[in-house]
Coordinates of C-alpha atoms in Angstrom, one line a residue:
Chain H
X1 CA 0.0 0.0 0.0
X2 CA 2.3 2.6 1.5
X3 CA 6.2 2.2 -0.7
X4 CA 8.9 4.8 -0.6
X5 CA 11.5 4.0 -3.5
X6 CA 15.3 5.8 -2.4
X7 CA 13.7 8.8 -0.7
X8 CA 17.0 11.4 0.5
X9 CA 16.4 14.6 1.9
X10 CA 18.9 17.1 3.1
X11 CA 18.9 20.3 4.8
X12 CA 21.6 22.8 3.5
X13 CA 24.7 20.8 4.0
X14 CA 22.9 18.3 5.9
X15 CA 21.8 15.3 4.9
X16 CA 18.8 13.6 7.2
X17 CA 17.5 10.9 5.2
X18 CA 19.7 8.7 2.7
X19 CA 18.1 6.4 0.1
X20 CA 15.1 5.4 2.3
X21 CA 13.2 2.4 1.0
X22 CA 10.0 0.9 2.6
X23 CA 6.9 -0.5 2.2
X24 CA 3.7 -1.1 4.0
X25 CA 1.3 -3.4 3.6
X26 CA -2.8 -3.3 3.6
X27 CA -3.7 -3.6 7.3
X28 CA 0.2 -3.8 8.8
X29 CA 1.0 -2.6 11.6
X30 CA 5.1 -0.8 11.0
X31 CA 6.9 0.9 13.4
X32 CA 10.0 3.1 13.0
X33 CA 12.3 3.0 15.4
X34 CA 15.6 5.5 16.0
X35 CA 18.1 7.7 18.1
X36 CA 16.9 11.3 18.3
X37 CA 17.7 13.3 15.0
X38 CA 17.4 10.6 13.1
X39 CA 14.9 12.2 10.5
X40 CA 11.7 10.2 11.7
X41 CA 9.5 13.2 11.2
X42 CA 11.2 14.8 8.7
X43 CA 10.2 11.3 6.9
X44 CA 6.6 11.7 8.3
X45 CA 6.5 15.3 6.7
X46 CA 7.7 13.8 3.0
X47 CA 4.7 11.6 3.2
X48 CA 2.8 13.9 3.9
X49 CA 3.6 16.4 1.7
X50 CA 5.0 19.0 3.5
X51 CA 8.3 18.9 2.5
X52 CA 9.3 17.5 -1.0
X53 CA 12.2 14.8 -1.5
X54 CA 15.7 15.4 -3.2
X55 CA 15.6 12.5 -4.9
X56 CA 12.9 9.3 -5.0
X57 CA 9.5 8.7 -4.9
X58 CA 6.8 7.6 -2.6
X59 CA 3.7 5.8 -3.8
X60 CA 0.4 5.5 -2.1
X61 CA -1.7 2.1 -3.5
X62 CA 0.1 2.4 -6.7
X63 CA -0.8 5.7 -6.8
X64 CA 2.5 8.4 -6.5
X65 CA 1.6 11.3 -4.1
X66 CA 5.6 13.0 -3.7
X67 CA 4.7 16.7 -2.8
X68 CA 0.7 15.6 -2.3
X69 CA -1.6 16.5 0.6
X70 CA -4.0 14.4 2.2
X71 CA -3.9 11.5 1.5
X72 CA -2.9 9.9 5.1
X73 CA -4.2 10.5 8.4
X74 CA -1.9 11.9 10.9
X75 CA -1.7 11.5 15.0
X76 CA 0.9 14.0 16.2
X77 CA 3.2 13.5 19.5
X78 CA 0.7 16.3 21.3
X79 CA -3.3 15.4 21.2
X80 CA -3.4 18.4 19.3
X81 CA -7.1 18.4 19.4
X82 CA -9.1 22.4 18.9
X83 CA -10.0 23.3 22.6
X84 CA -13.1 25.1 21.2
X85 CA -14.8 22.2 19.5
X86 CA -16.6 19.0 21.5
X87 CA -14.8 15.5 21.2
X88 CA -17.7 14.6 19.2
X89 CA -16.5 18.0 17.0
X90 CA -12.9 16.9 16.9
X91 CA -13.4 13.7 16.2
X92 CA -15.3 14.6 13.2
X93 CA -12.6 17.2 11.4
X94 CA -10.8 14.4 9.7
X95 CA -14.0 14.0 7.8
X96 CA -14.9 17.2 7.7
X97 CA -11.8 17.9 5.5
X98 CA -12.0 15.2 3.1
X99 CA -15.6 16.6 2.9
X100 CA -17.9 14.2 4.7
X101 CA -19.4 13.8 8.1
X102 CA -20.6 10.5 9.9
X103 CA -22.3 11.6 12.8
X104 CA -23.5 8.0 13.9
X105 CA -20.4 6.4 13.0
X106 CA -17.9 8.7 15.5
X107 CA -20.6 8.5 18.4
X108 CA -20.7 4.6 18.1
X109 CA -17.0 4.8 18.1
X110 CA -16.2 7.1 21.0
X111 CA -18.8 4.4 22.7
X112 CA -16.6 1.6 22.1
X113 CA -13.6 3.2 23.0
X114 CA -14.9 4.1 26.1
X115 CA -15.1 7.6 25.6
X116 CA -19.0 7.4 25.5
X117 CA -19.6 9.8 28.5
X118 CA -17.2 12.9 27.4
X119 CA -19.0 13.0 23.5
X120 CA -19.7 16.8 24.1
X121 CA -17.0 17.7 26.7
X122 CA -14.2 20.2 25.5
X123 CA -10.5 18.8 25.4
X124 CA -9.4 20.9 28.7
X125 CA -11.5 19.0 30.9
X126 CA -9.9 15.5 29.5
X127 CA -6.8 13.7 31.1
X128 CA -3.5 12.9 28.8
X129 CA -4.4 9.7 28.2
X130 CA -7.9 10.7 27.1
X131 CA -7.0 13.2 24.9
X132 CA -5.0 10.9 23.3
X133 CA -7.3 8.3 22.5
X134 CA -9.8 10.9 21.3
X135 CA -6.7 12.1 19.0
X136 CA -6.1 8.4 18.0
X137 CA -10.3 7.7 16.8
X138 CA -10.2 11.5 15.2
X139 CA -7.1 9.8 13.1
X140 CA -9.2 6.2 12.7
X141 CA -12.1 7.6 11.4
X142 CA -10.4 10.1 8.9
X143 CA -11.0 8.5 5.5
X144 CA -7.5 7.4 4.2
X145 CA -6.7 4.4 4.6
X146 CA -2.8 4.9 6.1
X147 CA -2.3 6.5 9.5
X148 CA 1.3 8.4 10.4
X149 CA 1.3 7.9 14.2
X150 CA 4.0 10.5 15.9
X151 CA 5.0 9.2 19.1
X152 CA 1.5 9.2 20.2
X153 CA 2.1 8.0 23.7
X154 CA 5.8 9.5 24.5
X155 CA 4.2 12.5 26.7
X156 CA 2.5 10.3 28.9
X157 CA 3.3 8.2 32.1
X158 CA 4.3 4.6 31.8
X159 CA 1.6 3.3 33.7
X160 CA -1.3 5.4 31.0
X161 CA 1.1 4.3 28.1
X162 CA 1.2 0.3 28.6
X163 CA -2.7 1.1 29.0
X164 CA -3.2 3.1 25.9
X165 CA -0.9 0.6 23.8
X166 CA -3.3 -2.1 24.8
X167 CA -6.2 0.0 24.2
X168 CA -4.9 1.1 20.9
X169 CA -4.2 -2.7 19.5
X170 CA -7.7 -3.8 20.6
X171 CA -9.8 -0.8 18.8
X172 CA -7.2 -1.1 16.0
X173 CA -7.5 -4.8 15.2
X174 CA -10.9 -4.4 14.3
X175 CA -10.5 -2.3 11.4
X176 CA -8.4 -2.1 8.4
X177 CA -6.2 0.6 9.0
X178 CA -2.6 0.6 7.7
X179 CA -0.2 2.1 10.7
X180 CA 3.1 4.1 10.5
X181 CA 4.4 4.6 13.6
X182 CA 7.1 6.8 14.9
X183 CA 8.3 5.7 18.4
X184 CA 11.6 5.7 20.3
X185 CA 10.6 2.7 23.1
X186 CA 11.6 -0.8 22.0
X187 CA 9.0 -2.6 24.2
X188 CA 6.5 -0.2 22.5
X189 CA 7.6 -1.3 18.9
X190 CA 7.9 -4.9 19.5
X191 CA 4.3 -5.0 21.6
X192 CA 2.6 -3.2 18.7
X193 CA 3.7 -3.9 15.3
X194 CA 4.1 -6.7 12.7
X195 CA 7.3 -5.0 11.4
X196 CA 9.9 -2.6 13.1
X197 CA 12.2 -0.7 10.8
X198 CA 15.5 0.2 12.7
X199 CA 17.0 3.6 11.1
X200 CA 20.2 4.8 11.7
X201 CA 20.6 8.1 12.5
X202 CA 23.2 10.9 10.3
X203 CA 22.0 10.5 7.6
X204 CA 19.4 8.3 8.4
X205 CA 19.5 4.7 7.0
X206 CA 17.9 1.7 7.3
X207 CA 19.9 -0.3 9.1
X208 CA 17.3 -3.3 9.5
X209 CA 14.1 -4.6 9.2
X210 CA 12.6 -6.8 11.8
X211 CA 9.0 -9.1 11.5
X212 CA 7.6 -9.6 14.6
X213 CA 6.6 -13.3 14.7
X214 CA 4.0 -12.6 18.1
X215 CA 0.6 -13.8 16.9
X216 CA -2.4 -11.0 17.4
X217 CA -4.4 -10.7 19.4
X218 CA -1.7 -10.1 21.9
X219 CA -2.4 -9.0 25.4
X220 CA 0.0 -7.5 28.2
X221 CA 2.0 -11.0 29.6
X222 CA 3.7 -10.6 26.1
X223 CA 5.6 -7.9 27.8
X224 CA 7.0 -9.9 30.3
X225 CA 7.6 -13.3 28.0
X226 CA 11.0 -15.1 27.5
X227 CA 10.5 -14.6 24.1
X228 CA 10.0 -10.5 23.8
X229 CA 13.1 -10.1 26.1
X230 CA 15.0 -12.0 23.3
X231 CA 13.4 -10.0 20.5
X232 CA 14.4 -7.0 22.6
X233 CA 17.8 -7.9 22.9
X234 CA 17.8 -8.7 19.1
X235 CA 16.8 -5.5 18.0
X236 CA 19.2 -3.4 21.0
X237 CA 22.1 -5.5 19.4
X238 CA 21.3 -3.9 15.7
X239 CA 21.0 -0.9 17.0
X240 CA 24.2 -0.5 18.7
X241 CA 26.4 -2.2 16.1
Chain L
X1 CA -21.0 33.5 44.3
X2 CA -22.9 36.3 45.2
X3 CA -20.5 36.6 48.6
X4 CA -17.6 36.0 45.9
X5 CA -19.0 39.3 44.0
X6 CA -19.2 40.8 47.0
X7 CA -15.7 40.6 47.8
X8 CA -14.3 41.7 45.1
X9 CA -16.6 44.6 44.3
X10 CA -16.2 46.3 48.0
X11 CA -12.9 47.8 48.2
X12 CA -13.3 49.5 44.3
X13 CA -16.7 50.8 45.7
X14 CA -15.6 52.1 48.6
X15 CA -12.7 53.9 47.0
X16 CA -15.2 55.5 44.5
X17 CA -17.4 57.0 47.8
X18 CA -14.5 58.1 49.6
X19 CA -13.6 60.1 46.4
X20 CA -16.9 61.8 45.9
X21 CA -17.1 62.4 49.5
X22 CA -13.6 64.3 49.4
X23 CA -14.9 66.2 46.0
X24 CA -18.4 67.0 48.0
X25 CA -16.6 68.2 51.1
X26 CA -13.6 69.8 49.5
X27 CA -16.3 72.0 47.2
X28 CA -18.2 72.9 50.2
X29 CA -14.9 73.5 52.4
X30 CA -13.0 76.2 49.8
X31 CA -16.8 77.2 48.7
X32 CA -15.4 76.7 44.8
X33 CA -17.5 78.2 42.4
X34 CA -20.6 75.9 40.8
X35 CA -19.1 77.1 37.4
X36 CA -15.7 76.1 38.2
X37 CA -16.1 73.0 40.0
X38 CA -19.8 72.3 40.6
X39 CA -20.2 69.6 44.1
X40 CA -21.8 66.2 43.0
X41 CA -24.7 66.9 44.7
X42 CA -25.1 69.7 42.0
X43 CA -24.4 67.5 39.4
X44 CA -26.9 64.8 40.7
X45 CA -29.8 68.2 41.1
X46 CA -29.2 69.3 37.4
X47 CA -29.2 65.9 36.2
X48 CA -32.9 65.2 37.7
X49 CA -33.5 68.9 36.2
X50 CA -31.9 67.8 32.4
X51 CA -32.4 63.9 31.9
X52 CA -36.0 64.6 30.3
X53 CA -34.4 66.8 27.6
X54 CA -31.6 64.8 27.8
X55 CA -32.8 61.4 26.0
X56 CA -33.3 62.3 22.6
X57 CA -29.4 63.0 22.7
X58 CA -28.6 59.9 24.4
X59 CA -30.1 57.7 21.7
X60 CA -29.5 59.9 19.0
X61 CA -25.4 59.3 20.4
X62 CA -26.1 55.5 20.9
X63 CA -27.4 55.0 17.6
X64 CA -24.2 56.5 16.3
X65 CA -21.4 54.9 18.5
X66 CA -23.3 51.6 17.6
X67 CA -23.1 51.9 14.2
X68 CA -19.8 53.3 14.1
X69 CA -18.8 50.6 16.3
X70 CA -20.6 47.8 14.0
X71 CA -18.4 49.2 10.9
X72 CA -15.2 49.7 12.4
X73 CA -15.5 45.9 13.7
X74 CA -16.3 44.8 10.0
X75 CA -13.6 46.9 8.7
X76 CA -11.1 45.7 11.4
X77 CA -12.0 42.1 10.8
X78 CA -11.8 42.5 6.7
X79 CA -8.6 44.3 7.0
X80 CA -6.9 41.6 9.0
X81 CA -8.1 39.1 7.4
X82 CA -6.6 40.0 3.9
X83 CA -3.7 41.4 5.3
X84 CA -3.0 38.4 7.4
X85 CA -3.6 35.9 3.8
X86 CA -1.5 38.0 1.7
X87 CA 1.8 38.2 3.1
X88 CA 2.5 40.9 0.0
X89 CA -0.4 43.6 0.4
X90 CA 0.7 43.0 4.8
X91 CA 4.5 44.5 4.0
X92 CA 3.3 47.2 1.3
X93 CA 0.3 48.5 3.5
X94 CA 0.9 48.0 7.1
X95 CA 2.6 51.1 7.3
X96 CA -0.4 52.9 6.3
X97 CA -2.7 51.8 9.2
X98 CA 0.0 52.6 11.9
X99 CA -0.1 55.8 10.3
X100 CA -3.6 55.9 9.9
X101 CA -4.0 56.0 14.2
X102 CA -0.8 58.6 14.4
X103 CA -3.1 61.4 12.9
X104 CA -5.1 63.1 15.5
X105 CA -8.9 62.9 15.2
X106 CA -10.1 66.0 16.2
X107 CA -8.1 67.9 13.5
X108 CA -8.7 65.0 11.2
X109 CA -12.3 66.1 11.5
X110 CA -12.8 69.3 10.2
X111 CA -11.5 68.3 7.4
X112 CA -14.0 65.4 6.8
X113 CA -17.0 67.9 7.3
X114 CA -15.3 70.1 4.5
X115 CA -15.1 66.6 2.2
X116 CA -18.6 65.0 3.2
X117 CA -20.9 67.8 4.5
X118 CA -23.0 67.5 7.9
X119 CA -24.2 64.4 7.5
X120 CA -23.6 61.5 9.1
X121 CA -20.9 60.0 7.1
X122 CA -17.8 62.0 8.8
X123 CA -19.1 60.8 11.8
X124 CA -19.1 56.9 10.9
X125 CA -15.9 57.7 9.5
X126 CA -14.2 58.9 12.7
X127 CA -15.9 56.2 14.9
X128 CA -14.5 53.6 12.4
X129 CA -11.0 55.0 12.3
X130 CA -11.0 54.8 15.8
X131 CA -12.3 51.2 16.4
X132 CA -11.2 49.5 13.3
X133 CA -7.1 49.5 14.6
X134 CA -7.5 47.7 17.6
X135 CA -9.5 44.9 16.3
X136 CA -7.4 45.0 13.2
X137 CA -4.0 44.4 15.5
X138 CA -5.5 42.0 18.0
X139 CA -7.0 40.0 15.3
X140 CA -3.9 39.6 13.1
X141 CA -2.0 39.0 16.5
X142 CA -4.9 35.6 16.8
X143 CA -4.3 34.8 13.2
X144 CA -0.1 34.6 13.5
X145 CA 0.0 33.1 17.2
X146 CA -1.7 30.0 15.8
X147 CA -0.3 27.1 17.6
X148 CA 2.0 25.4 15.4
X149 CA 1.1 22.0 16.3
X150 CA -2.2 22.7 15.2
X151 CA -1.3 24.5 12.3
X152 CA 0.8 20.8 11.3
X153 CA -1.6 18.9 12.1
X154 CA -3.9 20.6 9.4
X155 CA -1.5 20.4 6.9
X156 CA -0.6 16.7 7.4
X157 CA -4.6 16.1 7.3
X158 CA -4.1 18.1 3.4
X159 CA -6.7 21.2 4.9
X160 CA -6.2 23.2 2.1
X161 CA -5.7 27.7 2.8
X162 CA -9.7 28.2 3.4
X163 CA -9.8 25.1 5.5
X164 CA -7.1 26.6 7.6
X165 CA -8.7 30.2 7.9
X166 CA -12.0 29.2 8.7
X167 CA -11.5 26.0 10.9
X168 CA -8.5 27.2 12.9
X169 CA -7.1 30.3 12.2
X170 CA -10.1 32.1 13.1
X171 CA -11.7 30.1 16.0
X172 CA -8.3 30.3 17.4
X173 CA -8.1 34.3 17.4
X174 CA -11.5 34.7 18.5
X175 CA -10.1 35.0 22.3
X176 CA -7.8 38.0 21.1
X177 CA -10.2 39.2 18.5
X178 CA -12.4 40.0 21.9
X179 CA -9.7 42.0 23.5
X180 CA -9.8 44.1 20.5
X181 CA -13.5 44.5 20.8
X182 CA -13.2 45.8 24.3
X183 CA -10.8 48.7 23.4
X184 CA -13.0 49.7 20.4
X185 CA -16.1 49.1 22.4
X186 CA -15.1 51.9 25.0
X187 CA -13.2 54.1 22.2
X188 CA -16.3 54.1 20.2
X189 CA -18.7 56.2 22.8
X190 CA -15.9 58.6 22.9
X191 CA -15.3 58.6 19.1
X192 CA -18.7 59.6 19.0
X193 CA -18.6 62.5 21.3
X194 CA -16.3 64.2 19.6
X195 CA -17.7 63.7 16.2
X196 CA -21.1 65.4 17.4
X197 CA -19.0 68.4 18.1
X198 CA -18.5 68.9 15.0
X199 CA -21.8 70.0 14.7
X200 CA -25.0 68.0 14.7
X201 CA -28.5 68.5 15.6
X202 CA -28.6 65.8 18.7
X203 CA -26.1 63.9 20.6
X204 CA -24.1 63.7 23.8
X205 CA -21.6 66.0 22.1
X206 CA -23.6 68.7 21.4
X207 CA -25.5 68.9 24.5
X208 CA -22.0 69.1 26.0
X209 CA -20.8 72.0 23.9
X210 CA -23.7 73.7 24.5
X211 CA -23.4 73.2 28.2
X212 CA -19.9 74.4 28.1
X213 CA -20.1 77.4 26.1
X214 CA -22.9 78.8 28.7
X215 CA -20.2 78.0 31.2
X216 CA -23.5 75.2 32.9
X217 CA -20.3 73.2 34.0
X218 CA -22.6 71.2 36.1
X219 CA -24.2 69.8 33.1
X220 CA -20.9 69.2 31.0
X221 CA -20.4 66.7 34.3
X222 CA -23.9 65.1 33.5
X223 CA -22.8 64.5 29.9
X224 CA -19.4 63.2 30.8
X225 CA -21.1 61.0 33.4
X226 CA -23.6 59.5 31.2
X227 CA -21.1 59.0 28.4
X228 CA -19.1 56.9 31.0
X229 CA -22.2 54.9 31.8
X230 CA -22.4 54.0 28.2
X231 CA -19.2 53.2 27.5
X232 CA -19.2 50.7 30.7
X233 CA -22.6 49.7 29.6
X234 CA -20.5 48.8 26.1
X235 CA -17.8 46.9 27.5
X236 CA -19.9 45.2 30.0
X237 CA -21.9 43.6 26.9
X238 CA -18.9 43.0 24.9
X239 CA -18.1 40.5 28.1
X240 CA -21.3 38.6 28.3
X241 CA -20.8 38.2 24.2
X242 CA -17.0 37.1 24.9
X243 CA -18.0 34.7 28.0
X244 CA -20.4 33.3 25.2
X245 CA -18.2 32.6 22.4
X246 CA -15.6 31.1 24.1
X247 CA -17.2 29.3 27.0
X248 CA -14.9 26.3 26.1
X249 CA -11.5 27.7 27.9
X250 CA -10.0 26.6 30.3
X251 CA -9.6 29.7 33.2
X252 CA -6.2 30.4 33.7
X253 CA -4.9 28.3 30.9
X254 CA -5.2 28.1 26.6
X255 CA -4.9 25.1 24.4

């Protein structure tokens, strides 16, 4: 679905991202994973057609979008949610963009991720964590079919986090959504995705690409497993060659 | 609540007695002329004595500083709004409105009677030159101080210019946009003032000249007093309208 084809970017002198080549399949689950600096968002802004690329190309569905907006949905780092519209209302603007509203469709959503009783509160009277998730269904119910998650959960404590990744994995595995997602927390890559894409970092480079063999669904003992520490040792072990 | 209200409203109200007290008693004390310095218990006898003639200025001077204040807020807004979306027409003609406020109203008007007759139009146009700038400024100020992250978030989403403007640019300035409307509320009633001076058949402004020039200071204080209670009566509405509109912030904290 998603494929970038030798993406490079520089900065002046600098050069952030070097010959960047991945792909992303209908319904996977991706993570990228990387030191500081390593040009994670400046990727995430070339996909989404903020910024255009030296050199490559990057194709949505066949489809190329280089230098195109909108055609992913986007969860930033913050909740970034408007303080003067409802949940309900926030939840909505993805659609309201692309030009469509589904009333029904957010309410019954909110519902089932629990957010059923704050439908027509304002974002300030939400906790972290809840802003987040609203942040997270606002990006699920936009209409494309690829979400760019930016550290969604790196602002908040490790006790909401290892709550929100488990929430996130079982609202997520009901629906068809392709995920990009930007994190810096090897438990948080290898507990969420089917595929973790290590990138180097000046220029950035793919150093290696991992599959994660755990079957879905997966619930929190994973965490603590035999097997995930070995997958976590794997993956520290590319990282600091 | 009400004890909350209380609280707060005591020491400003007692501070505004003392001082009329003092004024009362320091009249009386160095026996200062009415003409000169007339006691408020003069001003509150010729204000029973004028209010009945009084009223047909009053609204003729509401109507005015309404309208005005209605324009200049749809000038202020349009201004900001173009010169905030084109970056270009912002450097060539922001000079221009800084200069506009640097030239001084009341010799400014004259010179519209000479241009536009007794009518009402000089009028509207001094009200508006007063109240359009500080809307104008605060708005702009809203539009630029757009949070970044939301700003991304937008683009990442593909909101095109329009979608920008309209779903966050503008909601998010509406908080300054309402500080600007509480300078040109009060500036307004006194815009308005002076343009009846210029000579009109009704209005705060007139009644004051008239009072002045027959040396009645006692009713120059009524005018100045009731153009006061307007001007708070302004602002005070201008508050309900902002506690309205943006009944979804936080106190004490944005975004």
């Amino acid at each position: 679905m998603l494929e970038l084809r030798h993406v490079s970017k520089s900065f002046g002198q600098k050069q952030v991202l070097q010959e960047i080549s991945l792909h992303v399949a209908s319904g996977e689950f991706v993570s990228l994973i990387g030191p500081s600096g390593s040009g994670k968002s400046t990727l995430f802004n070339l996909i989404g057609g903020l910024l255009g690329p030296d050199a490559g190309e990057i194709y949505l569905n066949g489809e190329e979008i280089t230098n195109k907006h909108g055609f992913i949905s986007y969860m930033p780092q913050q909740a970034s949610l408007f303080p003067w519209r409802t949940i309900i209302e926030n939840v909505l603007l993805g659609q309201e963009l692309q030009g469509k509203k589904d009333y029904e469709l957010a309410e019954a959503m909110l519902e089932r991720a629990g957010l059923g009783d704050v439908i027509h509160a304002y974002p300030h009277e939400l906790s972290g964590g809840m802003k987040q998730r609203v942040a997270f269904i606002r990006a699920l119910l936009s209409p494309q079919s690829l979400m760019l998650l930016d550290e969604p959960f790196s602002a908040l404590d490790e006790f909401t986090r290892t709550d929100m990744q488990k929430w996130l994995l079982s609202i997520w595995e009901d629906y068809e959504q392709s995920i990009l997602f930007i994190t810096h927390s090897i438990d948080e890559a290898l507990f969420l995705s089917d595929k973790i894409i290590i990138l180097s970092v000046n220029p950035a480079e793919i150093k290696d690409v991992i599959e994660v063999p755990f079957i879905r669904p997966r619930d929190g003992d994973l965490l603590l497993s035999e097997e995930f520490l070995q997958w976590k040792k794997k993956i520290i072990d590319v990282i600091q060659f | 609540m009400k004890t909350s209200l209380l609280k707060k409203v005591w020491r400003p109200s007692l501070a505004i007695l003392l001082f009329i007290g003092l004024w009362e008693v320091a009249t009386r004390l160095f026996s200062i002329e009415e003409w000169l310095l007339p006691s408020p218990s003069d001003i509150v006898m010729e204000a029973r004595n004028v209010i009945p003639t009084f009223l047909p200025h009053l609204g003729s001077t509401v109507t005015l500083s309404v309208s005005g204040f209605l324009i200049g807020t749809t000038v202020g807004l349009g201004v900001a709004t173009i010169l905030h979306l084109m970056p270009r027409v912002r450097e060539t003609f922001f000079p221009f409105i800084i200069i506009s406020q640097n030239m001084p109203i009341i010799v400014l008007a004259p010179l519209l009677v000479i241009w536009f007759g007794f009518n009402a139009l000089p009028k509207l146009i001094i009200i508006t030159l007063a109240c359009f700038f500080p809307i104008a400024v605060s708005a702009l100020g809203g539009f630029t101080q757009t949070n970044r992250e939301l700003v991304h978030y937008m683009k990442m989403m593909g909101a095109n210019k329009s979608q920008l403007f309209w779903k966050l640019e503008l909601p998010h300035a509406v908080p300054s946009i309402f500080s600007g409307l509480k300078i040109a509320g009060t500036y307004s009633v006194m815009a308005a003032v002076v343009s009846e001076w210029l000579g009109a058949q009704k209005g705060i402004g007139v009644f004051m000249t008239l009072a002045a020039s027959s040396y009645r200071t006692s009713r120059v204080f009524v005018a100045i007093i009731v153009a006061m209670v307007i001007s708070l009566a302004f602002y005070g509405l201008i508050l309900l309208l902002e506690k309205f509109f943006i009944r979804w912030q936080q106190k004490g904290e944005n975004v």
